[in-house]
GROMACS .gro file of C-alpha atoms in nm:
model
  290
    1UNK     CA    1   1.023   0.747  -0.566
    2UNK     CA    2   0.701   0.750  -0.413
    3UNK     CA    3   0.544   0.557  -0.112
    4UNK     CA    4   0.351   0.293  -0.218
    5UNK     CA    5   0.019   0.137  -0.094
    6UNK     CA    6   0.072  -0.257  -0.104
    7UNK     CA    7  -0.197  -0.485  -0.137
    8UNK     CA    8  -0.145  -0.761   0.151
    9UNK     CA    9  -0.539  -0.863   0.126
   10UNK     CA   10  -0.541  -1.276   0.180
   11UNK     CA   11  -0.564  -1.452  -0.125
   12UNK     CA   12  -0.625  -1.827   0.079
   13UNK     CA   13  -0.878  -1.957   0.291
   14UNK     CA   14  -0.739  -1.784   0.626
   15UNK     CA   15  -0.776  -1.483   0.824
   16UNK     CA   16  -0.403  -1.337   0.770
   17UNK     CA   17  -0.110  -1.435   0.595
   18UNK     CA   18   0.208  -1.613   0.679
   19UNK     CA   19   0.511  -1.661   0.452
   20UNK     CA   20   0.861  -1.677   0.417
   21UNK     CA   21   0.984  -1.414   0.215
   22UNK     CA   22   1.382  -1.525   0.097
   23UNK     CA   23   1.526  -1.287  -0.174
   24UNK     CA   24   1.887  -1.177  -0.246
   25UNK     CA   25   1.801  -0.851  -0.057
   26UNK     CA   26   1.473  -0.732   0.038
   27UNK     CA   27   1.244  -0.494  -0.211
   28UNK     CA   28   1.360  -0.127  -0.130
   29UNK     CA   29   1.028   0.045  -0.156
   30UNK     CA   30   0.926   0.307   0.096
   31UNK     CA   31   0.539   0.167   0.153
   32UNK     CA   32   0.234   0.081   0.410
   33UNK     CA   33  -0.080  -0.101   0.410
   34UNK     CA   34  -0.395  -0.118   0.637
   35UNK     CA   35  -0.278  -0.478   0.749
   36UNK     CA   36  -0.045  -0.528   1.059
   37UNK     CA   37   0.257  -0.674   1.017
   38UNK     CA   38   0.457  -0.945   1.203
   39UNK     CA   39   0.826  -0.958   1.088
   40UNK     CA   40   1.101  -1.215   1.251
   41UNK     CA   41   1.445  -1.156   1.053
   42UNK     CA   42   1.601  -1.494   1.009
   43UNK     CA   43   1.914  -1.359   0.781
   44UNK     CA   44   2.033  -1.060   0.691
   45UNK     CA   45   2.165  -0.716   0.827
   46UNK     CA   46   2.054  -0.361   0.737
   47UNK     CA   47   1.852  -0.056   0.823
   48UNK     CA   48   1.476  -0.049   0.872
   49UNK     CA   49   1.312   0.267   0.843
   50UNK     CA   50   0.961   0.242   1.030
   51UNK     CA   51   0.766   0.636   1.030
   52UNK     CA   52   1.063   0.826   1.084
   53UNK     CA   53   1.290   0.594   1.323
   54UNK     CA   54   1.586   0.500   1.191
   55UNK     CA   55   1.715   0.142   1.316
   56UNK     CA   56   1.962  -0.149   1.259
   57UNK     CA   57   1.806  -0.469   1.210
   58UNK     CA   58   1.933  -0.859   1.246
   59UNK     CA   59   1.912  -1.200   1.263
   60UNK     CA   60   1.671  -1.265   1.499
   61UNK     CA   61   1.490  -0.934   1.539
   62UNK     CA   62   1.137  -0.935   1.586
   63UNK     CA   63   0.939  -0.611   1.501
   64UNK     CA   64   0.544  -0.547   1.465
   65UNK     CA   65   0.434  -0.270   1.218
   66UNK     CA   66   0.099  -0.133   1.320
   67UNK     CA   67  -0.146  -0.076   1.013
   68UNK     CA   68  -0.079   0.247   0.744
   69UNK     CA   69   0.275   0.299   0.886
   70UNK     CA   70   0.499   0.323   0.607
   71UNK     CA   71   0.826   0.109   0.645
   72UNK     CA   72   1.111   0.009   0.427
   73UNK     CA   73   1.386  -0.322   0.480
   74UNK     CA   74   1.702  -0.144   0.345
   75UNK     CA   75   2.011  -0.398   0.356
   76UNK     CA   76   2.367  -0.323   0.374
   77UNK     CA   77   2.545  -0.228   0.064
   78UNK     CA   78   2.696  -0.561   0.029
   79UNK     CA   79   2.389  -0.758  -0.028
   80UNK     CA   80   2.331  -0.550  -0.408
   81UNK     CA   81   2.703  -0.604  -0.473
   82UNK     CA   82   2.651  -0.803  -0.821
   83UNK     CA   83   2.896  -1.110  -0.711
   84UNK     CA   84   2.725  -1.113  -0.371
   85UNK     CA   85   2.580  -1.463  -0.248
   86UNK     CA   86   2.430  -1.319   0.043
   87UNK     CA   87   2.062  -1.364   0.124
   88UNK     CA   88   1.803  -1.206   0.271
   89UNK     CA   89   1.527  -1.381   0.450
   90UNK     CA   90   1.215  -1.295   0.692
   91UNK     CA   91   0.890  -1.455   0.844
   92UNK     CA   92   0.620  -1.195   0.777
   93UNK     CA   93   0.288  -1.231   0.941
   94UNK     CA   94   0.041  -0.994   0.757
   95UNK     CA   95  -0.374  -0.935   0.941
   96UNK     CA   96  -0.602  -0.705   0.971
   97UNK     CA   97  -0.681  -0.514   1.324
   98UNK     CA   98  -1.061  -0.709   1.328
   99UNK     CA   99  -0.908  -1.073   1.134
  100UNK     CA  100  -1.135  -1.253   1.390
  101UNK     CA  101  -1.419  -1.024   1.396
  102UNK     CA  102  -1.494  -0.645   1.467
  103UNK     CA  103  -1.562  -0.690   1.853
  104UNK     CA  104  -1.301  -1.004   1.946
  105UNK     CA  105  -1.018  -0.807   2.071
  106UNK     CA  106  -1.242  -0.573   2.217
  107UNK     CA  107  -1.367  -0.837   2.507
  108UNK     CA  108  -1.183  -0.849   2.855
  109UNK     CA  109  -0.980  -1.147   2.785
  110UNK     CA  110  -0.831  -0.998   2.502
  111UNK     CA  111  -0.811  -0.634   2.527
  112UNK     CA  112  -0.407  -0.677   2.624
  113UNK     CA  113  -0.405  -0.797   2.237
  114UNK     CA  114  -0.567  -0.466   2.116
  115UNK     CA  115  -0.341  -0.266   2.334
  116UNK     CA  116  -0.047  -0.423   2.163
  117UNK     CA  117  -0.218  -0.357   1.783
  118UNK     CA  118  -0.202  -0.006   1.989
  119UNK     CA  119   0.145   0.021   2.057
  120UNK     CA  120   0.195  -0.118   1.749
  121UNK     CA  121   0.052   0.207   1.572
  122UNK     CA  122   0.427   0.349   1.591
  123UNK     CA  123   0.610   0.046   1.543
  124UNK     CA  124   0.759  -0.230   1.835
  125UNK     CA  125   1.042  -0.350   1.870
  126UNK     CA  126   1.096  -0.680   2.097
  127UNK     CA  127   1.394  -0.705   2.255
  128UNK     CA  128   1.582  -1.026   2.420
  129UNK     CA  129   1.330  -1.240   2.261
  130UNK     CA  130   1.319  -1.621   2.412
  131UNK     CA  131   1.402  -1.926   2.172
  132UNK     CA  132   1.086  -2.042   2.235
  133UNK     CA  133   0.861  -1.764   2.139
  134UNK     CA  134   1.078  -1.726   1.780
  135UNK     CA  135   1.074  -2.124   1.754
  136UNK     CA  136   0.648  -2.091   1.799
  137UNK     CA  137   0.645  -1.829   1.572
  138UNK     CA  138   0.883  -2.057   1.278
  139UNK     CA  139   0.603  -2.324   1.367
  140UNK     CA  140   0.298  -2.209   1.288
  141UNK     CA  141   0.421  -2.136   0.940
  142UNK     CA  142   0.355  -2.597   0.935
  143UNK     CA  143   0.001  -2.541   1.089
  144UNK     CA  144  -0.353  -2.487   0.907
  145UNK     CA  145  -0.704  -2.355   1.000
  146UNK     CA  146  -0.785  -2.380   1.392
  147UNK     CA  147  -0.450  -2.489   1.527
  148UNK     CA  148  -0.299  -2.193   1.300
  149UNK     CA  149  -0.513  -2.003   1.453
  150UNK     CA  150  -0.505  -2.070   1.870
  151UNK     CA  151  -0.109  -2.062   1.778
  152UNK     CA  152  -0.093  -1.710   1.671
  153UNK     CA  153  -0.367  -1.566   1.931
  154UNK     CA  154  -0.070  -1.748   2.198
  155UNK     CA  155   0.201  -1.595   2.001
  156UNK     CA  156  -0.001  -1.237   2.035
  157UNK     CA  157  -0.087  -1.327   2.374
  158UNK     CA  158   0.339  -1.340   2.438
  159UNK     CA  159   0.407  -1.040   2.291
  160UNK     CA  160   0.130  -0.805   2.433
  161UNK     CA  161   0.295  -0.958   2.793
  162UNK     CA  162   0.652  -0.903   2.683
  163UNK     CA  163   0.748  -0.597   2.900
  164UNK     CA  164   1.099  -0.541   2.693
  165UNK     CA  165   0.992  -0.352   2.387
  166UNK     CA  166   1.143  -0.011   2.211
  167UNK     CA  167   0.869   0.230   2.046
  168UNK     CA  168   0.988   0.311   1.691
  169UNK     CA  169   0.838   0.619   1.531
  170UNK     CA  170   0.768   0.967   1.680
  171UNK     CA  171   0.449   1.087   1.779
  172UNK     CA  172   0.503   1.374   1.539
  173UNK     CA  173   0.574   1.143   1.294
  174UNK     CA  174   0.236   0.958   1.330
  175UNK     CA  175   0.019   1.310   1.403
  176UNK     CA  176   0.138   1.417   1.060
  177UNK     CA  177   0.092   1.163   0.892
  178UNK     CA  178  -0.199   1.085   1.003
  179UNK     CA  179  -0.323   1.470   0.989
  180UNK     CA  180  -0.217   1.483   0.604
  181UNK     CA  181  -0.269   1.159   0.423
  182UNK     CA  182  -0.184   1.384   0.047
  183UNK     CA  183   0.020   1.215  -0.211
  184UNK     CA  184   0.205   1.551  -0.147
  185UNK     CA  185   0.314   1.488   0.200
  186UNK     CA  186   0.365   1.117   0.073
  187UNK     CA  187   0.622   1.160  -0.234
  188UNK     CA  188   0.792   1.438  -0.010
  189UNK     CA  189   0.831   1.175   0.267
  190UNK     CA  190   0.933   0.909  -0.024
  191UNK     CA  191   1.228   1.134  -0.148
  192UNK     CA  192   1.339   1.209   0.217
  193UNK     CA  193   1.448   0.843   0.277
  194UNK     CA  194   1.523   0.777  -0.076
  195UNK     CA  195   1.793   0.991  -0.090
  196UNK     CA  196   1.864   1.130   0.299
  197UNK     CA  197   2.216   1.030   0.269
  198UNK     CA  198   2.293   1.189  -0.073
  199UNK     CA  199   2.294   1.569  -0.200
  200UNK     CA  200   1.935   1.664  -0.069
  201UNK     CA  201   1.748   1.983  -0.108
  202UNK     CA  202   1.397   2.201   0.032
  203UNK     CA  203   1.427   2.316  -0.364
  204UNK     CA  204   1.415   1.938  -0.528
  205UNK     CA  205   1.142   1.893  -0.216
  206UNK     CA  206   0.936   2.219  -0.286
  207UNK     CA  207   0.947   2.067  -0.726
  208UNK     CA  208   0.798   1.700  -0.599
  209UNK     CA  209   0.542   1.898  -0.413
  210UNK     CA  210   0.446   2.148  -0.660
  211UNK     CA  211   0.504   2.444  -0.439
  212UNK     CA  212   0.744   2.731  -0.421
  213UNK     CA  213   1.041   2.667  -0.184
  214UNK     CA  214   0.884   2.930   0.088
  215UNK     CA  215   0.564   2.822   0.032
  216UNK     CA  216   0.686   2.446   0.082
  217UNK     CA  217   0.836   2.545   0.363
  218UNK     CA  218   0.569   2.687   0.551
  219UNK     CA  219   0.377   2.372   0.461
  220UNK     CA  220   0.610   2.140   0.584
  221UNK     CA  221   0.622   2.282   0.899
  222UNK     CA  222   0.333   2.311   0.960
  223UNK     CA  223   0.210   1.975   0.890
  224UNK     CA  224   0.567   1.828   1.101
  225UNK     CA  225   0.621   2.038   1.327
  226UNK     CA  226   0.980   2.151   1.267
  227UNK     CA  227   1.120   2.279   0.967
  228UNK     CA  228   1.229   2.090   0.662
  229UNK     CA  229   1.592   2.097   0.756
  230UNK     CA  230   1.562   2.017   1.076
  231UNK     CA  231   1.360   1.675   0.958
  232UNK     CA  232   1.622   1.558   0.746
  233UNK     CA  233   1.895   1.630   0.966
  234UNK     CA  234   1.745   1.424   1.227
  235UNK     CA  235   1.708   1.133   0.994
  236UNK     CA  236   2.084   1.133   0.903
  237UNK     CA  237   2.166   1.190   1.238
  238UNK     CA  238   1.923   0.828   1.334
  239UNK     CA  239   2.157   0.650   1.027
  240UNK     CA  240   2.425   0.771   1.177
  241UNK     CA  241   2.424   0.624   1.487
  242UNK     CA  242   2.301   0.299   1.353
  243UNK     CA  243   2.632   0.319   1.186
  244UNK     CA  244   2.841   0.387   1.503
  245UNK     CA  245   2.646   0.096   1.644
  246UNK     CA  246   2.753  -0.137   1.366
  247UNK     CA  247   3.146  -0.017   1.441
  248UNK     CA  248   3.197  -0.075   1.093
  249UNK     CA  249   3.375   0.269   1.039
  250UNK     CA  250   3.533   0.548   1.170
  251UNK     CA  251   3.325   0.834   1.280
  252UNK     CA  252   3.472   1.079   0.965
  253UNK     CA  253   3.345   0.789   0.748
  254UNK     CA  254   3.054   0.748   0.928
  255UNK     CA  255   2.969   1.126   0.867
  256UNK     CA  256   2.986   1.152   0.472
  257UNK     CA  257   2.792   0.829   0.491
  258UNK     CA  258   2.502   0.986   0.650
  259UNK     CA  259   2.488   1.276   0.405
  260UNK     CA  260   2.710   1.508   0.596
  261UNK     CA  261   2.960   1.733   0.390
  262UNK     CA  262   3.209   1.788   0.693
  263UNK     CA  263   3.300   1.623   1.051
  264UNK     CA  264   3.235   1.992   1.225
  265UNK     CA  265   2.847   2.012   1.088
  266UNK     CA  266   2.804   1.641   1.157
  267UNK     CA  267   2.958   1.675   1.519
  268UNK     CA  268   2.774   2.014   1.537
  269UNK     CA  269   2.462   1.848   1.465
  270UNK     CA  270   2.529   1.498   1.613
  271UNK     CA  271   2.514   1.710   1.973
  272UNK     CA  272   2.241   1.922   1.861
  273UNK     CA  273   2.000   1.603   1.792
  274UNK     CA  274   2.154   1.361   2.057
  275UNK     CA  275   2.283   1.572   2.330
  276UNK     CA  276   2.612   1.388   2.289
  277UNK     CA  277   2.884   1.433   2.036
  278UNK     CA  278   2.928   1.099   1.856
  279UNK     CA  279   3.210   1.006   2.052
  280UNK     CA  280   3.070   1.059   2.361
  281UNK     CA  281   2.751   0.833   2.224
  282UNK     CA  282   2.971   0.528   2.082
  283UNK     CA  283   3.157   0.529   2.467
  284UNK     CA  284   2.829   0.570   2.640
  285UNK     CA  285   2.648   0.221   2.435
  286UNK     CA  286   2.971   0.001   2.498
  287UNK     CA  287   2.926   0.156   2.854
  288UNK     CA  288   2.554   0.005   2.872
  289UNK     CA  289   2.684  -0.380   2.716
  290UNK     CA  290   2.989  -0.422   2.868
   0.00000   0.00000   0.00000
């Protein structure tokens, strides 16, 4: 598996792109594209991977993908289950950084916008969304031309204000990327979240990169800042506590199904990454929502 550029270029007579994409699951493919994206999950559950973040996702959630950060939709095993009558549906917003023009954002009335295409650059999450701002975003999908238009700048305008918002990816995440941009460092990346939870290994990850195994792993440091181990543990480690989140399964289950092998690595680990074993992390969240 490899990450894969997507064409999202508008094919109509607008600026950007709004649709409602409704499938039995949504497309797993590890990709990005120099458009921003505006997602609103209207059914379904899963894990989205945005950079290197790690996150349950929901009805409801509302998440904005700055431009070249490659993301995946991954739902829950349930929805590929060949009897399942689940669905899986999203609004997605796609535009480019300068839709209305190279300078517009750039102006003093606007400039909050461009901070939030910004902020964006890593991935936002909005949380405790109003009803209204969702219902104006399910609107404008009715609307054409001008009035399509003034309602998305106000939709924009709502979430550059909107003060309760998590930062997805890592800064070493983006510097990397960024710093590399190598079908190399791509299909490496691409077979890190393809298969994070199954048997992984630097050897498989040194053969998609053409490289030696010490070789590869003086690269991949180098370009990530920590070692290729260390990467993919932290990965498993994010799944895993979008797992303990869920309080689907037990913590020994939860374990194998982040690509663990035994409870006393995963714990090991768990405390290494999180500063708290899992335990102590599952008492301290119902803690913060009780």
């Amino acid at each position: 598996m490899k990450l894969h550029l997507l064409d999202r270029s508008n094919l109509t007579n607008s600026s950007f792109t709004t649709k409602i994409n409704e499938y039995p699951y949504f497309l797993k493919i590890w990709h990005y594209h120099p458009e921003l994206e505006l997602v609103v999950v209207l059914k379904s559950e899963g894990t989205c991977f945005i950079g290197d973040s790690v996150e349950k996702f929901g009805i409801g959630d509302v998440v904005l993908i700055g431009k070249n950060l490659p993301h995946m939709w991954l739902n829950d095993d349930g929805y590929f289950e060949p009897t399942s009558e689940q669905t899986a549906k999203a609004i997605a917003i796609h535009f480019k950084e300068n839709y209305l023009g190279p300078k517009f954002f750039e102006t003093p009335e606007m400039i909050h916008i461009l901070e939030l295409f910004k902020r964006a650059s890593y991935g936002l999450k909005f949380l405790n969304v109003n009803k209204k701002l969702l219902n104006d975003i399910k609107s404008m999908l009715a609307l054409e031309g001008f009035e399509k238009t003034m309602a998305f700048l106000n939709i924009l305008h709502a979430l550059a204000k909107h003060t309760d918002t998590k930062k997805l990816s890592s800064q070493g995440f983006i510097n990397s990327f960024n710093s590399s941009k190598s079908d190399t460092q791509d299909n490496v990346q691409a077979y890190i979240f393809k298969n994070f939870n199954l048997e992984i290994s630097l050897n498989k990850a040194a053969e998609i990169a053409h490289m030696n195994p010490s070789a590869f792993s003086r690269y991949f440091k180098r370009v990530n800042k920590k070692t290729f181990s260390r990467y993919v543990t932290e990965i498993r480690i994010g799944y895993a506590c979008k797992l303990l989140l869920e309080n689907r399964f037990n913590i020994s289950k939860i374990c194998y199904e982040s690509g663990f092998n035994n409870i006393s690595n995963f714990n090991r680990q768990f405390k290494i990454v999180m500063n708290y074993t899992p335990s102590e992390y599952l008492e301290k969240h119902k803690t913060k929502h009780d």
